[in-house]
Amino acid sequence: MQYDVSAGKMAGRDTDALIVPVFEGDKPAGKLEEVDALLGGLLGKVLDSGEFEPKLNKTMLLHTGGERVLLIGGGKRKEHDFDKAQQLAGAAVRALPGICRSAAFVPRGDLAPQAQGQAVSEGAGIALFRPDFYKSDRKDPKLERIELLAGKGDAKAVERGLEDGQALAEAVNFARRLADEPSNLMTPTHLAEAATTIAGGPIAVQVLEREDMERMSMGSLLGVAKGSDEPPKLIVMRYKAPKKSKVTVALVGKGITFDTGGISLKPATHMDEMKTDMSGGAAVIGAMRTLAHFRPDVNVLGIVPATENMPGGHAIKPGDVLRASNGKTIEVLNTDAEGRLVLADGIIYARNHGATHLVDIATLTGAIVTALGKITTGVFGNNQEWTDQLLAAAKRAGEKMWQMPMFQEYADMMKGDISDLKNISGSTEAGSITAAGFLMAFAEDTPWVHLDIAGTARAGKDRGYMAKGATGAGLRTMVELVRGLS
Ligand code: BES
Ligand code: ZN
Ligand code: ZN
């Protein structure tokens, strides 16, 4: 997609469509007056008639003889924010007739010019992704150019925003593609290959093999991998800040390319959805991919422990005891609680390789879906300052996240009877928090935040600008977090 800024130019464009956001109660004044003049009073007539109800993301298509005009509802002007601006841009490009190759967008609302630009390219880019890659008659959308009609002095800022939004949308779609890919085509080996494609410039990628993990005594990760014929991979990505920095943020993403549950086998219904159990890992790879564009001032380490969770003949069995790479022992009481097992060795690796701050991201528990549904990501932390920084980043990125409680009592519920830890609490209570408590035992005194995206990583149906399937949840928040640090 090509994005342009055409400063102060309403007439004399050659786009196929004009996208005009309309808020509740709008009259043809300001920007809309210019549009109305261009359309010979048509917009005023439509608004006066009351026939277009400008509810958020509702559209009306007008034929003017020349270019088409798409009105898109923006809801209440005073509720308009970055998230809504993205949704609106996305909904608009999805509603354009298939024949349109180019569109001009009239910016509305009170966002700063750079945020406005970013919202348009990010929202449109994300909206144009469709996961039906294996349909023989799949047709890619024809839209190839969007022009933003910015105010004269705003062009530079809008342009910067457009570039940032495009980098983020491409990364989100890259992560969605990885997560949507079926597990026969997205094994740990495929995931590692995808990660190596982001190497270059300030980013180095290294793929560690089973022998490397054995050398580091990663018994927890290797234990999960035992049931599968596919070799596990530990994907390590490094971004080096331009100037020396004391801060190294480690992003650790769960990379289970398929979760059958192992010997504690899952029921058949919806098991196919477990192909997205590497969504956390995909979000980390996608986030790392944007750093060559954003060049933040801190070092970033991306780690994805990747394996299948299968019930093969060598698989671990309930009651087996594993030893993680820091020497801690874990009794595996349920082989379906495998995410925390692979993350444990990932977190230890991050701490041993200079991480001063940790974020882990995982489709970790069904319990978080019960608690927060599919709208909001659950946030857990051991350090309120670091957690607050993440929550603030989520807000800026327009991703819905909510902090869950974390107290030592929850972590204590994961203490083992015959070992240091057990991988399930043995109680049906507070399943997401006890899972987080298990991870907290490995973060020790390093500031750590855990994102449980089991509910948000996948949309069960088309929702706003996001097509059904993988969503890339958490990626933009992690990027925003490291951009905000120095
Ligand atoms: N991958 C699942 C969690 C999950 C559930 C992700 C639904 C996406 C949607 C995870 O490995 C798992 O199976 N967790 C168990 C833990 C339990 C055995 C303590 C769960 O949540 O049921
Ligand atoms: Zn599982
Ligand atoms: Zn899982």
XYZ file of C-alpha atoms and ligand atoms in Angstrom:
510
model
C 0.000 0.000 0.000
C 1.181 3.454 -0.812
C 0.320 6.339 1.487
C 0.575 9.981 0.450
C -0.164 13.316 2.018
C -1.802 15.935 -0.134
C -1.651 19.085 1.893
C -4.618 21.389 1.609
C -5.845 19.869 -1.645
C -9.544 19.061 -1.763
C -10.217 19.442 -5.488
C -8.179 18.250 -8.453
C -7.242 14.828 -7.089
C -7.519 11.686 -9.164
C -8.600 9.157 -6.526
C -11.469 6.707 -7.062
C -13.116 7.477 -3.733
C -13.292 10.124 -1.032
C -13.701 8.900 2.564
C -15.491 11.382 4.814
C -15.890 10.680 8.555
C -19.052 12.214 10.013
C -19.720 12.734 13.718
C -23.141 12.869 15.360
C -24.750 16.281 14.875
C -22.242 17.360 12.220
C -23.171 20.274 9.967
C -21.276 21.199 6.801
C -18.801 23.479 8.557
C -14.998 23.552 8.677
C -13.522 20.626 6.718
C -17.010 19.378 5.855
C -17.809 22.737 4.277
C -14.956 22.190 1.841
C -16.258 18.702 1.050
C -19.768 20.085 0.618
C -18.501 22.742 -1.799
C -16.629 20.096 -3.767
C -19.805 18.012 -3.998
C -22.004 20.963 -4.982
C -24.015 20.896 -1.744
C -24.688 17.138 -1.762
C -23.160 16.506 1.671
C -25.286 19.213 3.284
C -28.412 17.696 1.763
C -27.563 14.224 3.062
C -26.778 15.516 6.561
C -29.959 17.636 6.666
C -32.112 14.695 5.570
C -31.073 12.708 8.660
C -30.924 9.603 6.461
C -27.339 8.895 7.445
C -26.969 7.943 11.072
C -23.283 8.505 11.924
C -22.942 5.655 14.426
C -19.361 4.417 14.779
C -18.174 2.578 11.649
C -21.565 2.811 9.856
C -21.179 3.689 6.194
C -23.131 5.207 3.287
C -21.859 5.217 -0.274
C -22.740 8.148 -2.555
C -22.223 8.215 -6.312
C -21.387 11.667 -7.575
C -20.776 10.940 -11.214
C -17.053 11.327 -10.649
C -15.379 9.793 -7.624
C -17.422 7.859 -5.119
C -17.950 9.332 -1.659
C -18.015 7.069 1.365
C -19.488 8.599 4.488
C -18.349 6.797 7.614
C -19.866 7.322 11.034
C -17.494 8.490 13.753
C -19.965 8.390 16.662
C -19.582 11.170 19.243
C -16.839 13.632 18.430
C -15.771 14.037 22.045
C -15.294 10.260 22.410
C -13.091 10.098 19.322
C -9.631 8.812 20.136
C -6.692 6.980 18.522
C -8.336 3.560 18.830
C -11.598 4.768 17.260
C -9.718 6.635 14.526
C -7.998 3.374 13.555
C -11.243 1.411 13.619
C -12.907 4.029 11.504
C -10.158 4.079 8.879
C -10.212 0.290 8.814
C -13.982 0.018 8.536
C -13.924 2.594 5.734
C -11.423 0.771 3.530
C -13.309 -2.467 4.073
C -16.528 -0.819 2.957
C -15.076 0.663 -0.237
C -16.385 -0.957 -3.409
C -13.935 -3.567 -4.714
C -13.179 -1.615 -7.861
C -11.523 1.306 -6.029
C -7.756 1.414 -6.475
C -7.201 4.682 -4.655
C -8.958 6.695 -1.982
C -8.549 10.063 -0.323
C -9.238 10.357 3.410
C -10.523 13.524 5.064
C -9.065 13.678 8.600
C -11.588 14.656 11.258
C -11.626 14.986 15.038
C -9.056 16.415 17.405
C -6.148 13.982 17.141
C -2.694 15.467 16.664
C -1.621 15.282 12.999
C 0.979 12.552 13.588
C -1.499 10.368 15.493
C -4.066 10.978 12.759
C -1.641 9.750 10.106
C -0.688 6.724 12.158
C -4.320 5.821 12.850
C -5.148 5.837 9.136
C -2.286 3.654 7.892
C -2.409 1.331 10.911
C -6.187 0.897 10.771
C -6.351 0.496 7.006
C -3.382 -1.876 6.906
C -4.838 -4.121 9.594
C -8.306 -4.016 8.039
C -7.122 -5.195 4.643
C -5.682 -8.469 6.016
C -7.752 -11.567 5.321
C -6.704 -15.023 6.542
C -8.260 -17.100 3.722
C -4.882 -17.810 2.122
C -5.812 -21.324 1.079
C -8.890 -20.424 -0.974
C -8.246 -21.130 -4.645
C -10.329 -18.120 -5.683
C -8.829 -15.704 -3.131
C -8.608 -12.208 -4.560
C -6.456 -9.534 -3.008
C -8.113 -6.132 -2.576
C -7.453 -3.723 -5.445
C -6.866 -0.729 -3.183
C -3.267 0.337 -3.554
C -3.077 4.004 -2.597
C -4.500 6.160 0.197
C -4.072 9.903 0.211
C -4.546 11.817 3.426
C -5.878 15.347 2.953
C -3.887 17.089 5.677
C -3.776 20.750 6.654
C -0.908 22.663 4.973
C 1.393 22.895 8.000
C 0.765 19.322 9.104
C 2.184 17.383 6.152
C 5.515 16.405 7.764
C 3.930 15.131 10.986
C 1.176 13.301 9.128
C 3.757 11.659 6.909
C 5.745 10.447 9.914
C 2.553 9.046 11.432
C 1.652 7.283 8.194
C 5.074 5.606 8.106
C 4.879 4.487 11.751
C 1.357 3.127 11.308
C 2.378 1.262 8.189
C 5.351 -0.361 9.964
C 3.045 -1.443 12.808
C 0.276 -2.749 10.549
C 2.761 -4.757 8.497
C 4.211 -6.268 11.674
C 0.761 -7.047 13.076
C -0.248 -8.719 9.809
C 3.036 -10.633 9.721
C 2.316 -11.944 13.245
C -1.300 -12.729 12.309
C -0.144 -14.673 9.284
C 2.217 -16.774 11.416
C -0.496 -17.480 13.975
C -3.204 -18.247 11.410
C -0.966 -20.669 9.561
C -2.036 -24.291 10.178
C 0.281 -26.280 12.420
C 1.444 -28.613 9.627
C 2.839 -25.543 7.867
C 3.946 -23.693 11.011
C 6.139 -26.080 12.974
C 8.841 -24.765 15.325
C 11.222 -25.047 12.363
C 8.962 -22.885 10.168
C 8.526 -20.361 12.973
C 12.304 -20.122 13.404
C 12.713 -19.635 9.636
C 10.146 -16.832 9.711
C 12.072 -15.203 12.568
C 15.341 -15.288 10.620
C 13.718 -13.187 7.868
C 13.678 -10.161 10.209
C 17.463 -10.201 10.714
C 19.475 -7.277 9.354
C 20.594 -3.788 10.395
C 20.309 -3.493 14.173
C 18.614 -6.902 14.516
C 20.416 -10.240 14.873
C 18.622 -13.581 14.998
C 19.952 -16.832 16.382
C 18.132 -20.178 16.469
C 19.185 -22.560 19.231
C 18.726 -26.292 18.692
C 17.872 -29.187 20.997
C 21.572 -29.808 21.732
C 21.999 -26.174 22.805
C 19.020 -26.493 25.127
C 20.460 -29.690 26.532
C 23.771 -27.949 27.135
C 21.889 -25.254 29.093
C 19.875 -27.912 30.984
C 16.495 -26.544 29.855
C 14.639 -29.544 31.199
C 11.328 -27.715 31.425
C 11.192 -26.693 27.749
C 12.725 -30.002 26.619
C 10.190 -31.903 28.711
C 7.304 -30.402 26.725
C 9.136 -31.090 23.439
C 9.582 -34.786 24.257
C 6.135 -35.824 23.030
C 6.669 -34.423 19.540
C 8.647 -35.618 16.501
C 9.217 -32.007 15.477
C 12.493 -30.595 16.822
C 12.069 -27.698 19.268
C 13.707 -24.328 18.576
C 14.705 -21.540 20.909
C 14.476 -18.376 18.821
C 16.644 -15.510 20.075
C 16.415 -12.048 18.485
C 18.575 -9.116 19.551
C 18.056 -5.430 18.870
C 20.998 -3.231 19.766
C 20.271 0.391 20.678
C 22.194 3.028 18.666
C 23.855 4.357 21.828
C 24.984 2.322 24.825
C 22.004 1.677 27.080
C 21.792 0.239 30.588
C 18.321 -1.113 29.849
C 17.627 -4.421 28.114
C 13.962 -5.311 27.782
C 13.336 -8.997 27.145
C 10.134 -9.966 25.329
C 9.430 -13.661 25.865
C 6.639 -15.194 23.760
C 5.004 -18.610 24.094
C 5.719 -20.549 20.913
C 3.593 -23.703 21.126
C 2.907 -24.332 17.433
C 0.168 -26.794 18.374
C -1.237 -27.636 21.792
C -2.988 -31.014 21.913
C -2.700 -30.919 25.697
C -0.190 -33.777 25.558
C -1.073 -36.880 27.595
C -3.637 -34.697 29.428
C -5.304 -34.561 26.016
C -7.708 -31.752 25.153
C -11.250 -32.505 23.923
C -11.697 -32.521 20.115
C -14.079 -29.537 19.962
C -12.194 -26.384 18.991
C -8.852 -28.155 19.288
C -8.011 -26.734 15.840
C -7.805 -23.299 17.483
C -4.677 -24.480 19.279
C -2.726 -23.789 16.087
C -2.674 -20.204 17.378
C -0.966 -21.213 20.646
C 2.202 -19.532 19.355
C 0.479 -16.143 19.101
C 2.638 -14.736 21.899
C 5.763 -15.833 20.054
C 4.430 -14.395 16.800
C 3.730 -11.067 18.540
C 7.313 -10.977 19.825
C 8.764 -11.715 16.369
C 6.474 -9.056 14.865
C 7.409 -6.511 17.538
C 11.139 -7.129 16.974
C 10.583 -6.620 13.235
C 9.441 -3.027 13.800
C 12.547 -2.027 15.767
C 14.657 -1.468 12.660
C 12.085 1.225 11.811
C 11.579 2.764 15.258
C 15.175 2.406 16.530
C 14.374 2.805 20.242
C 17.063 3.876 22.748
C 17.072 0.616 24.719
C 18.303 -2.883 23.892
C 15.585 -5.427 23.224
C 15.929 -9.171 23.458
C 13.189 -11.285 21.834
C 12.896 -14.897 22.950
C 10.522 -17.539 21.647
C 10.725 -21.057 23.065
C 9.025 -23.037 20.304
C 7.744 -26.616 20.338
C 4.634 -28.676 19.771
C 2.790 -30.146 22.752
C 2.041 -33.695 21.584
C 1.144 -36.992 23.269
C 3.872 -39.075 21.555
C 5.451 -42.218 22.973
C 8.203 -40.208 24.638
C 5.823 -37.601 26.019
C 6.018 -36.503 29.647
C 3.268 -37.962 31.818
C 1.337 -36.493 34.744
C 3.488 -36.813 37.836
C 6.794 -36.490 35.979
C 9.331 -34.129 37.496
C 11.327 -31.738 35.291
C 14.306 -29.567 36.167
C 14.426 -26.079 34.653
C 17.709 -24.418 33.657
C 17.983 -22.535 36.966
C 17.884 -25.852 38.837
C 14.286 -25.510 40.090
C 12.252 -28.712 39.946
C 8.661 -28.877 38.667
C 6.138 -31.651 39.115
C 3.991 -31.792 35.967
C 0.510 -32.594 37.238
C -1.159 -31.664 33.949
C 0.706 -31.789 30.645
C -1.774 -29.276 29.184
C -0.287 -26.558 31.396
C 2.740 -26.531 29.062
C 2.979 -22.827 28.242
C 4.361 -21.935 31.662
C 6.900 -24.775 31.334
C 8.414 -23.448 28.112
C 8.234 -19.842 29.328
C 10.122 -20.759 32.514
C 13.259 -21.662 30.547
C 12.702 -18.665 28.247
C 12.567 -16.284 31.223
C 15.663 -17.841 32.803
C 17.530 -17.491 29.496
C 16.498 -13.815 29.275
C 17.740 -13.100 32.808
C 21.025 -14.895 32.118
C 21.512 -12.782 28.988
C 21.258 -9.337 30.473
C 17.523 -8.634 30.707
C 16.908 -5.763 33.117
C 13.150 -5.815 32.447
C 10.873 -8.673 31.382
C 7.625 -8.919 29.472
C 6.165 -12.297 28.658
C 3.197 -12.813 26.375
C 1.254 -16.033 26.086
C -2.038 -17.695 25.244
C -1.702 -19.131 28.708
C -5.040 -19.933 30.312
C -8.680 -20.598 29.468
C -9.417 -18.967 32.823
C -8.497 -15.514 31.509
C -11.252 -15.897 28.886
C -13.706 -16.582 31.715
C -12.460 -13.524 33.616
C -12.109 -10.942 30.834
C -13.712 -12.441 27.722
C -12.137 -11.855 24.331
C -12.004 -8.083 24.607
C -9.257 -7.454 27.137
C -5.769 -8.838 27.754
C -4.962 -9.795 31.361
C -1.904 -8.083 32.851
C 0.081 -9.392 35.827
C 3.264 -8.030 37.339
C 5.722 -8.135 40.217
C 6.642 -4.433 40.077
C 3.970 -1.730 39.955
C 6.141 0.885 38.243
C 6.965 -1.464 35.369
C 3.351 -2.670 35.178
C 2.155 0.945 35.020
C 4.566 1.631 32.177
C 3.123 -1.304 30.255
C -0.486 -0.249 30.933
C 0.291 3.291 29.774
C 1.854 1.884 26.590
C -1.254 -0.245 25.977
C -3.418 2.843 26.302
C -1.303 4.799 23.828
C -1.305 1.840 21.422
C -5.100 1.532 21.618
C -5.020 -2.050 22.987
C -7.396 -2.982 25.794
C -5.568 -4.400 28.820
C -6.464 -4.731 32.487
C -4.323 -5.440 35.515
C -5.203 -8.529 37.528
C -4.176 -8.975 41.170
C -0.899 -10.659 42.050
C 0.059 -11.457 45.606
C 2.590 -13.887 47.043
C -0.303 -16.081 48.250
C -1.104 -16.967 44.633
C 2.497 -17.900 43.879
C 2.529 -19.986 47.069
C -0.339 -22.058 45.631
C 2.172 -23.336 43.038
C 4.640 -24.723 45.580
C 5.176 -28.439 45.025
C 4.659 -31.324 47.453
C 7.697 -33.330 46.294
C 9.384 -30.601 44.214
C 10.005 -26.853 44.270
C 6.978 -26.112 42.113
C 4.039 -27.890 40.523
C 2.647 -26.767 37.177
C -0.995 -26.521 38.283
C -2.289 -25.417 41.660
C -4.660 -28.357 41.987
C -7.524 -25.964 42.717
C -10.023 -24.657 40.161
C -9.712 -21.178 41.641
C -7.906 -18.196 40.095
C -6.395 -20.244 37.254
C -4.867 -17.282 35.407
C -3.327 -15.778 38.508
C -1.776 -19.011 39.758
C -0.345 -19.573 36.248
C 1.156 -16.089 36.445
C 2.383 -16.874 39.967
C 4.301 -19.838 38.551
C 6.038 -17.545 36.033
C 6.740 -14.968 38.751
C 8.841 -17.583 40.553
C 11.196 -17.533 37.549
C 11.263 -13.752 37.109
C 12.533 -13.491 40.703
C 13.639 -9.877 41.391
C 13.649 -8.678 37.769
C 10.738 -6.309 37.007
C 8.330 -8.506 35.079
C 4.959 -8.187 33.379
C 2.959 -11.109 32.049
C 0.296 -10.684 29.347
C -2.286 -13.460 29.093
C -3.678 -13.180 25.561
C -5.615 -16.489 25.502
C -8.819 -14.478 24.962
C -7.538 -11.694 22.733
C -5.114 -13.438 20.369
C -7.914 -14.755 18.199
C -11.169 -13.194 17.021
C -13.925 -15.816 16.633
C -15.738 -13.561 14.147
C -15.070 -10.405 12.154
C -14.955 -7.541 14.664
C -14.682 -3.957 13.423
C -11.497 -3.625 11.442
C -10.164 -7.019 12.559
C -11.037 -10.054 10.433
C -11.853 -13.368 12.102
C -8.674 -15.197 13.095
C -5.413 -14.133 14.707
C -5.282 -10.519 15.914
C -1.623 -9.867 16.773
C -2.732 -8.831 20.290
C -0.017 -7.284 22.454
C 2.417 -6.549 19.637
C 1.697 -2.830 19.403
C 1.790 -2.437 23.173
C 5.229 -4.034 23.406
C 6.549 -1.779 20.627
C 5.034 1.298 22.275
C 6.558 0.244 25.610
C 10.138 0.027 24.302
C 9.709 3.213 22.260
C 8.815 5.063 25.437
C 11.958 3.995 27.321
C 15.450 5.439 27.270
N -3.089 -23.035 25.321
C -3.877 -23.281 26.473
C -4.677 -22.064 26.917
C -5.727 -21.544 25.961
C -7.057 -21.813 26.180
C -5.387 -20.727 24.915
C -8.020 -21.314 25.334
C -6.343 -20.217 24.068
C -7.671 -20.496 24.281
C -2.981 -23.689 27.646
O -1.823 -24.367 27.331
C -3.815 -24.624 28.495
O -4.174 -25.650 28.013
N -4.102 -24.212 29.717
C -4.905 -24.978 30.603
C -4.264 -24.916 31.955
C -4.880 -25.878 32.937
C -4.521 -27.317 32.573
C -4.370 -25.548 34.312
C -6.285 -24.342 30.630
O -6.396 -23.129 30.618
O -7.255 -25.083 30.646
Zn -2.121 -26.480 27.112
Zn -1.055 -23.965 25.406
